[in-house]
PDB file of C-alpha atoms in Angstrom:
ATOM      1  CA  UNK A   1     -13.882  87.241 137.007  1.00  0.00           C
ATOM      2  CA  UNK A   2     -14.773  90.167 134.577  1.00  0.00           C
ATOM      3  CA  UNK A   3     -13.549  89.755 131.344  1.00  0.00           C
ATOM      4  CA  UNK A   4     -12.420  92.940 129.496  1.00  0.00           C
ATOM      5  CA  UNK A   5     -13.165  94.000 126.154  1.00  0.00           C
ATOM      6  CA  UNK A   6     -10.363  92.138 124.490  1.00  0.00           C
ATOM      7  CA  UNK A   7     -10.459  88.726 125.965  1.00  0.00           C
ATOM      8  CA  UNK A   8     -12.307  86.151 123.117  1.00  0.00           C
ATOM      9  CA  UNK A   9     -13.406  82.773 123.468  1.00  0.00           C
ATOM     10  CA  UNK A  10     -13.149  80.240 121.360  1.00  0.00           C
ATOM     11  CA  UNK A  11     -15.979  79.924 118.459  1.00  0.00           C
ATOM     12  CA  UNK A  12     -18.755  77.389 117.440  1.00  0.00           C
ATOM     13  CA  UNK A  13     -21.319  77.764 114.757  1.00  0.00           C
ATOM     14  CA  UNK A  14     -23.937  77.336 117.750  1.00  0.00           C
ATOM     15  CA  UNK A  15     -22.075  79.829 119.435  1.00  0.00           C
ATOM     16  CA  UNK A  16     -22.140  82.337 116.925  1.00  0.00           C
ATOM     17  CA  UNK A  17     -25.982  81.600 116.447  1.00  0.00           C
ATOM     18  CA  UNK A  18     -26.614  82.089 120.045  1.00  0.00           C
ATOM     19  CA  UNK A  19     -25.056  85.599 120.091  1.00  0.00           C
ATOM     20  CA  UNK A  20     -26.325  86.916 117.031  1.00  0.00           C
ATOM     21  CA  UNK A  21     -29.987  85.557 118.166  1.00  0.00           C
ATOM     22  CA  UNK A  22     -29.609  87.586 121.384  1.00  0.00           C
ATOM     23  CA  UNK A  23     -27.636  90.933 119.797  1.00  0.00           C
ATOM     24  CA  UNK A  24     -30.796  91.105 117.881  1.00  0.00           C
ATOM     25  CA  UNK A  25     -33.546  90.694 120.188  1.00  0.00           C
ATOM     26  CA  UNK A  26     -31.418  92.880 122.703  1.00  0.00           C
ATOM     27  CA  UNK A  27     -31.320  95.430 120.091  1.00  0.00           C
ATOM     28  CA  UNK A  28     -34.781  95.634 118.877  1.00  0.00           C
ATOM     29  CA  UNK A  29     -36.576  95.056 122.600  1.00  0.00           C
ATOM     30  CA  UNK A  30     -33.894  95.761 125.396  1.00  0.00           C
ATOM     31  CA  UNK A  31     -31.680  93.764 127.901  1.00  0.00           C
ATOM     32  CA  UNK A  32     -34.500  93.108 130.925  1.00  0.00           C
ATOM     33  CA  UNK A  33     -37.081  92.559 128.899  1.00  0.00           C
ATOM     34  CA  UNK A  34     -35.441  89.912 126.556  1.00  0.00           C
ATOM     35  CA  UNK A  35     -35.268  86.706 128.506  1.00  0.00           C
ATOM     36  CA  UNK A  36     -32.812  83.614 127.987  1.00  0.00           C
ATOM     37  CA  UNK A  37     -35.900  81.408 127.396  1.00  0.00           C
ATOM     38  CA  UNK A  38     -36.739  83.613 124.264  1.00  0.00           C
ATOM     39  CA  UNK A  39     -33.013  83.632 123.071  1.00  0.00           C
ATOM     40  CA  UNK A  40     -32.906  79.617 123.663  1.00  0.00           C
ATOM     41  CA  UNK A  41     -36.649  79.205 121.519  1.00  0.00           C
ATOM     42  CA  UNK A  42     -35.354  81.720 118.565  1.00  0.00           C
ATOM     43  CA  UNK A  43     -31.460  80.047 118.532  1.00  0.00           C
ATOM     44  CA  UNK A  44     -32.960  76.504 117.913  1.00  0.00           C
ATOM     45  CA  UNK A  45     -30.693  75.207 120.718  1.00  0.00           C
ATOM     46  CA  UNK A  46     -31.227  73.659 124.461  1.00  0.00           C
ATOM     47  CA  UNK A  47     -30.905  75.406 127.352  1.00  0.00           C
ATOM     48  CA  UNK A  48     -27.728  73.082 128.547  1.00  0.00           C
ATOM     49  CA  UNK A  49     -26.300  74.033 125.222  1.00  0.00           C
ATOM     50  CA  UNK A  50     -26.174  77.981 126.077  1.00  0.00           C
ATOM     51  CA  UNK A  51     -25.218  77.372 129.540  1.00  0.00           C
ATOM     52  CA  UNK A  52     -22.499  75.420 127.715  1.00  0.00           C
ATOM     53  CA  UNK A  53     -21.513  78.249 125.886  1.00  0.00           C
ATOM     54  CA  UNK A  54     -22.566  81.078 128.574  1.00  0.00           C
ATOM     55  CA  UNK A  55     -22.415  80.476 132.319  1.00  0.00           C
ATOM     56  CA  UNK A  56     -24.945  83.333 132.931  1.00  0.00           C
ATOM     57  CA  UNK A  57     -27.484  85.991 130.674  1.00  0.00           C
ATOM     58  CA  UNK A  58     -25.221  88.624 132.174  1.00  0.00           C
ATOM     59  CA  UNK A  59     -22.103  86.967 130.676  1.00  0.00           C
ATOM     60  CA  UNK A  60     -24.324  86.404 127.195  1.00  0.00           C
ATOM     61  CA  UNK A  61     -25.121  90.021 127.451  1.00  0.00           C
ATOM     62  CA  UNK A  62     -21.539  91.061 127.869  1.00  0.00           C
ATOM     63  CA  UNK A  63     -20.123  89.059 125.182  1.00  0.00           C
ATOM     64  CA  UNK A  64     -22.107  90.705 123.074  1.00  0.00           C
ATOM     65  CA  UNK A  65     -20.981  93.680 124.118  1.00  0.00           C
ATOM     66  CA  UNK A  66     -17.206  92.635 123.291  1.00  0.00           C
ATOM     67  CA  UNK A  67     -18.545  91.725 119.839  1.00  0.00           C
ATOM     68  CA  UNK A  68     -19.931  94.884 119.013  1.00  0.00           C
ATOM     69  CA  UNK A  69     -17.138  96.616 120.316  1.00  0.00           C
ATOM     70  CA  UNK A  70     -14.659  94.712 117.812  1.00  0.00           C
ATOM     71  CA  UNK A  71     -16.951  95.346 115.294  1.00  0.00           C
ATOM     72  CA  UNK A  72     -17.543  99.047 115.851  1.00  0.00           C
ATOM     73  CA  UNK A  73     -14.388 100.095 116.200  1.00  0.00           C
ATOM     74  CA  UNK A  74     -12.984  97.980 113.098  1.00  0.00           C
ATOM     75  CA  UNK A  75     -15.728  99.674 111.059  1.00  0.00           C
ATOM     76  CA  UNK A  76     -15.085 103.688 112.531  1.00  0.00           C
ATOM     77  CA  UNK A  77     -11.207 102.574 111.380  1.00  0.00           C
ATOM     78  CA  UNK A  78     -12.060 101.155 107.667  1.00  0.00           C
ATOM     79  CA  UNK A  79     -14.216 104.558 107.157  1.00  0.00           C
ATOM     80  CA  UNK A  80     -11.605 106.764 108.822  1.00  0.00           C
ATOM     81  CA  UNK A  81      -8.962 105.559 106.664  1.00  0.00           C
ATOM     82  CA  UNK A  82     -11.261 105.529 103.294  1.00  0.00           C
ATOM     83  CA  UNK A  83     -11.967 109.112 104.028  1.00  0.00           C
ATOM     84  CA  UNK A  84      -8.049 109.654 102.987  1.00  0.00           C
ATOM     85  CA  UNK A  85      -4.688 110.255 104.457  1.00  0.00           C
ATOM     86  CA  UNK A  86      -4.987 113.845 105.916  1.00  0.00           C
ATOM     87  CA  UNK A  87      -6.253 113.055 109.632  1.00  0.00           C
ATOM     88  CA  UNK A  88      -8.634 116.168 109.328  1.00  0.00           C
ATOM     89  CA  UNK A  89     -10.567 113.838 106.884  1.00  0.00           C
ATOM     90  CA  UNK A  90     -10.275 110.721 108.613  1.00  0.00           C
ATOM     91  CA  UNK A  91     -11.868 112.828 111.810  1.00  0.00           C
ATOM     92  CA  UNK A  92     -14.841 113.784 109.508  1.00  0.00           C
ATOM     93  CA  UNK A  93     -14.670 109.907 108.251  1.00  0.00           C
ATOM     94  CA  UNK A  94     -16.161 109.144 111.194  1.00  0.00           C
ATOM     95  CA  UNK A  95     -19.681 110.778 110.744  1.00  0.00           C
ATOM     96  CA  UNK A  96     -19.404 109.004 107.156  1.00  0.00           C
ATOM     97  CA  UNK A  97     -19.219 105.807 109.206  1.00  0.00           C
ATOM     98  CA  UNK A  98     -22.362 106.864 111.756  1.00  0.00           C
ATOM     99  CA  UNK A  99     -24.458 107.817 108.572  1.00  0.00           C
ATOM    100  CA  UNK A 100     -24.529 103.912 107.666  1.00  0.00           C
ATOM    101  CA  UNK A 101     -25.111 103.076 110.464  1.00  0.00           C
ATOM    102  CA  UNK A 102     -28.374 104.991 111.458  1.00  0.00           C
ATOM    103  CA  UNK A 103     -29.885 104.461 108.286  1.00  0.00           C
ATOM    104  CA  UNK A 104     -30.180 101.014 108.314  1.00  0.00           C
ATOM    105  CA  UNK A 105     -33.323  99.161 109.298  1.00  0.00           C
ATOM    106  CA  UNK A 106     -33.678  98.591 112.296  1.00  0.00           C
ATOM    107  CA  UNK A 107     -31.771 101.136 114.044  1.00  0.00           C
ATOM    108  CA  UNK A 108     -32.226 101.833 117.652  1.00  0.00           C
ATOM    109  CA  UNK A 109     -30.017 103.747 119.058  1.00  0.00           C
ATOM    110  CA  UNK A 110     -26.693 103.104 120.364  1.00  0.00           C
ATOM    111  CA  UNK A 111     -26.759  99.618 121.832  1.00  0.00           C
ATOM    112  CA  UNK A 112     -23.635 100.698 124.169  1.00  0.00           C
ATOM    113  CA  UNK A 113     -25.968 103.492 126.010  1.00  0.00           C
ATOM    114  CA  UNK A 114     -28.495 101.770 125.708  1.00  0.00           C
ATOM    115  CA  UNK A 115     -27.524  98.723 127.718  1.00  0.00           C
ATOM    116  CA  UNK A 116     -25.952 100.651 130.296  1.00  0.00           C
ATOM    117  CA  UNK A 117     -28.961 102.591 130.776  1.00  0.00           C
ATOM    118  CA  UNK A 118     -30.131  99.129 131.961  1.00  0.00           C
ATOM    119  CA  UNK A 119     -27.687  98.103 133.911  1.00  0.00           C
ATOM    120  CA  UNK A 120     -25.823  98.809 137.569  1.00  0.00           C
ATOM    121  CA  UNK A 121     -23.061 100.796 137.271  1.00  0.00           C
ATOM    122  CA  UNK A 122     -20.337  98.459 138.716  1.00  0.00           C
ATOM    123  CA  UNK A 123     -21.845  95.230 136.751  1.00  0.00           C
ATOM    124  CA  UNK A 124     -19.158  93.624 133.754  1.00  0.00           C
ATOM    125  CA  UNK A 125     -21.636  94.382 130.946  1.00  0.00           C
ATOM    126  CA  UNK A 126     -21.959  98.171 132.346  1.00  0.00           C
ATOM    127  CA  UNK A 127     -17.932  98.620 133.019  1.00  0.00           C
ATOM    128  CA  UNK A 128     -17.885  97.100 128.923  1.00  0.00           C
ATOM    129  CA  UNK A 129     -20.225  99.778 127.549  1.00  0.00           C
ATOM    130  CA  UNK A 130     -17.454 102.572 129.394  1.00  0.00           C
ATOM    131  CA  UNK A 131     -14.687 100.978 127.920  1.00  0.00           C
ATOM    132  CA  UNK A 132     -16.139 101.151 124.827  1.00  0.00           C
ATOM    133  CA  UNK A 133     -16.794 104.748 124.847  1.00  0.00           C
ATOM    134  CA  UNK A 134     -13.295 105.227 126.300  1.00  0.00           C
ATOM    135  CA  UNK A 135     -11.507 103.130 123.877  1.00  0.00           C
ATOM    136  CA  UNK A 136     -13.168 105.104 121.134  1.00  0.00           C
ATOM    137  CA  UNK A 137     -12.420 108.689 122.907  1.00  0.00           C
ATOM    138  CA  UNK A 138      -8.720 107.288 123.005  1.00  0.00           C
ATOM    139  CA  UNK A 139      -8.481 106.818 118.983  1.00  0.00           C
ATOM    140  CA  UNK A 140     -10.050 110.135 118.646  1.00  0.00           C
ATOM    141  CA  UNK A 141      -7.663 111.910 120.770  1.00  0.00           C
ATOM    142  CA  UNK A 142      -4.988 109.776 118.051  1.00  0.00           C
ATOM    143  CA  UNK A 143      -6.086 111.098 115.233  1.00  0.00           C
ATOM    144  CA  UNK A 144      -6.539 114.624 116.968  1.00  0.00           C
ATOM    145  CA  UNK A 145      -3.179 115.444 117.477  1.00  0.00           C
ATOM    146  CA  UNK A 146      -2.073 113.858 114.167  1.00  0.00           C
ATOM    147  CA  UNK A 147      -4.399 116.482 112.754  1.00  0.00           C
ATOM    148  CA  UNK A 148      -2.441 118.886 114.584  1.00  0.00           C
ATOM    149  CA  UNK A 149      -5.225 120.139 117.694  1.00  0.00           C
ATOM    150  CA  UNK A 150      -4.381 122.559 120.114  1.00  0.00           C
ATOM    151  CA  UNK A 151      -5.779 120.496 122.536  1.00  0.00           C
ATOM    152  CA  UNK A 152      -6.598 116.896 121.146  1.00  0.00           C
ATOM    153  CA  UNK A 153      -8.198 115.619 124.318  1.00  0.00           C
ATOM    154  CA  UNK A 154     -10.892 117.965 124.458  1.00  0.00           C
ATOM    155  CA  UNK A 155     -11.243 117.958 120.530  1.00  0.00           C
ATOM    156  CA  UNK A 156     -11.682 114.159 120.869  1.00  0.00           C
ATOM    157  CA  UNK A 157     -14.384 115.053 124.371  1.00  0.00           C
ATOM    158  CA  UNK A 158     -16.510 117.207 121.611  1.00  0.00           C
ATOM    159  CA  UNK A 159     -16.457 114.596 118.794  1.00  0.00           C
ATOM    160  CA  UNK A 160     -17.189 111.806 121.089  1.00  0.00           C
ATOM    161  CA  UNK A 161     -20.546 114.122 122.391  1.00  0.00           C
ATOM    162  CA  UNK A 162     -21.269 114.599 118.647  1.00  0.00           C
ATOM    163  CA  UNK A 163     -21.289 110.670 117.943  1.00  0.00           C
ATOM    164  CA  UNK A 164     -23.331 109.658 120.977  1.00  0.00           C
ATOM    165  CA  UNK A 165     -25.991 112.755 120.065  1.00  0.00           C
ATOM    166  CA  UNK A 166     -26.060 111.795 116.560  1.00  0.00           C
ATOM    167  CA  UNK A 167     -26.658 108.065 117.434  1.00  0.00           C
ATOM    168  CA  UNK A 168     -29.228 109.153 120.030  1.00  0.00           C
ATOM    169  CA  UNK A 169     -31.170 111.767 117.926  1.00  0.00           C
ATOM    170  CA  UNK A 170     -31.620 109.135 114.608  1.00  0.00           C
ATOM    171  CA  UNK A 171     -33.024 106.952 116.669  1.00  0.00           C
ATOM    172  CA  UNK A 172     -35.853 108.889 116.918  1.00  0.00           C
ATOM    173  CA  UNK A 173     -35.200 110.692 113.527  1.00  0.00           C
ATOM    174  CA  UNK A 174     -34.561 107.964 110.864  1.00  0.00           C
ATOM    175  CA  UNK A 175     -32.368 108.913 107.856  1.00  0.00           C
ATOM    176  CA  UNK A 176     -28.713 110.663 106.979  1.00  0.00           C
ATOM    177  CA  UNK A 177     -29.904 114.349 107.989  1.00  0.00           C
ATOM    178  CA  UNK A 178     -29.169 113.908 111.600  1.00  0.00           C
ATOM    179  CA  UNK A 179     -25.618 112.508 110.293  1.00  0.00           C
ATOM    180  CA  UNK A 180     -24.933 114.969 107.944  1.00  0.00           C
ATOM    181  CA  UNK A 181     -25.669 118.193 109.938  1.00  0.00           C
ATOM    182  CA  UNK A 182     -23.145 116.063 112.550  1.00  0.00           C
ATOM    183  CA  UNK A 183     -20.645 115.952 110.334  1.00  0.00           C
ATOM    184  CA  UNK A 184     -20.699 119.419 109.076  1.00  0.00           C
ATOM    185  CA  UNK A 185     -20.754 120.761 112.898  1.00  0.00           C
ATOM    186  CA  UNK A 186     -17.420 118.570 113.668  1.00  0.00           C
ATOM    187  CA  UNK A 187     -16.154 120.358 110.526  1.00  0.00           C
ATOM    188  CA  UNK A 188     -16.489 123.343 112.306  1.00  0.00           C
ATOM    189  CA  UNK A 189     -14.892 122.090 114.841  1.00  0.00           C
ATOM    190  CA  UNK A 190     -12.013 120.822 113.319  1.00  0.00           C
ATOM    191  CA  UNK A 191     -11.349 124.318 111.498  1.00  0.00           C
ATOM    192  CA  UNK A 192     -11.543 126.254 114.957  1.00  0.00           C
ATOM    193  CA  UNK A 193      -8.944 123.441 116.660  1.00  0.00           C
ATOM    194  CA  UNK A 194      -6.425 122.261 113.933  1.00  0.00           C
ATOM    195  CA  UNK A 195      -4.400 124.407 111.793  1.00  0.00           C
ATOM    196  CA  UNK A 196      -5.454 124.983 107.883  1.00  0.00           C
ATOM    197  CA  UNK A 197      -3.864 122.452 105.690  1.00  0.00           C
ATOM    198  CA  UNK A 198      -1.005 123.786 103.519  1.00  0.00           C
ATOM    199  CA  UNK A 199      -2.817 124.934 100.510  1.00  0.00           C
ATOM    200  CA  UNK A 200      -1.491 123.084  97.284  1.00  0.00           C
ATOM    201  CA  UNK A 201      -1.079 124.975  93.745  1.00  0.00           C
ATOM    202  CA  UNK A 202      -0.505 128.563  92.444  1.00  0.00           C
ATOM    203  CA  UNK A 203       0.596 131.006  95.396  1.00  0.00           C
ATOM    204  CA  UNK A 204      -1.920 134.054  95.565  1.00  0.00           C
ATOM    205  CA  UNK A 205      -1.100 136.843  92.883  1.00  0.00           C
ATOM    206  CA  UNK A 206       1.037 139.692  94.608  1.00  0.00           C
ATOM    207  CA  UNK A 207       4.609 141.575  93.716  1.00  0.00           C
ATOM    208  CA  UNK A 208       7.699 138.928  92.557  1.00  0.00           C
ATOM    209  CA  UNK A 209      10.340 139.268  95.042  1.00  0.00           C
ATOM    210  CA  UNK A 210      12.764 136.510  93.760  1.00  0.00           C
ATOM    211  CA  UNK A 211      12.584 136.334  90.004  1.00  0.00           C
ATOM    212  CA  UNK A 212      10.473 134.557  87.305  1.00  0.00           C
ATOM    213  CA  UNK A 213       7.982 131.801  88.156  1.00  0.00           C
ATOM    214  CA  UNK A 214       8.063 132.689  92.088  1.00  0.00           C
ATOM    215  CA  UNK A 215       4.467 132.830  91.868  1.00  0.00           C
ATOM    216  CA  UNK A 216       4.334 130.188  89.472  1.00  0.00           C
ATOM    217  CA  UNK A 217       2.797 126.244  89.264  1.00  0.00           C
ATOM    218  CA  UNK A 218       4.675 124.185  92.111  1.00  0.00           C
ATOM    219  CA  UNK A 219       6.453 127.428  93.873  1.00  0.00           C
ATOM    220  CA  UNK A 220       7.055 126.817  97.489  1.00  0.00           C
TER     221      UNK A 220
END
């Protein structure tokens, strides 16, 4: 039976060591060419033990998966959110988000394409990396229309293009410019497809039509 994305099993230190052994040797070398007997040597454990834990590599793999996915997601929210209130800046919160994360060491790429690019469409691990993708594409379109878009679907469509390009090119280009120049484009993007925020302060100088201080501090 597949599981889905939010299904979780119950944890063990051993556990835990097992899948954050194998998220980082499927990171740094691949799916295929990281083996279980590689995971088992660099855990410390027996091969019963991750069979105890893991029924198969592909189930290994996809929990993985499911534990990036938590992760990601929780951390695109905490940087959306510290970007501010207005949803225009949690949008651009986002590319705040991707610039920590393609600067650290390490870095390869996004480990969501990545695996799929390794795996048959129709396998648990590949259906995992699309829900991911969708799941995200989902929160965009959220915070889209709370922004006020036109058309928050395909506003959410470009962003979500952005983020996978931006993850894509700093693989190969280390450091925040890939990020930044990101971030600025979906800044663009969200002046062409939301609305301009109500400008706060002094009105623009022009003829009083309605007495003293129309034009003043806090008018309108």
């Amino acid at each position: 039976m597949r599981m889905s994305l939010s299904e979780s099993a119950p944890r063990s230190p051993v556990r835990e060591r097992i899948l954050s052994t194998a998220t980082a040797l499927f990171d740094a070398y691949g799916v295929r060419a990281v083996g279980v007997d590689r995971i088992i040597a660099e855990s410390g454990v027996a091969k019963a033990t991750l069979y105890a834990h893991f029924r198969s590599k592909d189930e290994l793999v996809l929990t993985c998966l499911q534990q990036a996915d938590h992760n990601r997601r929780d951390y695109l929210r905490q940087m959306a959110r510290a970007a501010g209130e207005d949803p225009r800046d949690q949008l651009l919160g986002v590319f705040d988000a991707l610039r920590t994360i393609t600067v650290r060491e390490g870095f390869r790429g996004c480990a969501f394409v990545n695996t799929a690019g390794e795996m048959m469409p129709g396998t648990a691990p590949h259906t995992a990396t699309a829900e991911h993708k969708r799941a995200v594409r989902t929160w965009l379109t959220e915070l889209a229309a709370a922004a006020g878009a036109a058309d928050p679907e395909l506003l959410a469509l470009q962003f979500s293009v952005l983020v996978d390009g931006t993850l894509a090119a700093a693989s190969l280009h280390p450091g925040p410019a890939v990020a930044e120049a990101a971030r600025e484009a979906a800044r663009t993007l969200i002046e062409q497809s939301c609305p301009a925020r109500r400008a706060k302060g002094p009105r623009a100088k022009g003829p009083r039509t309605d007495g003293p201080g129309a034009d003043g501090p806090g008018a309108g």
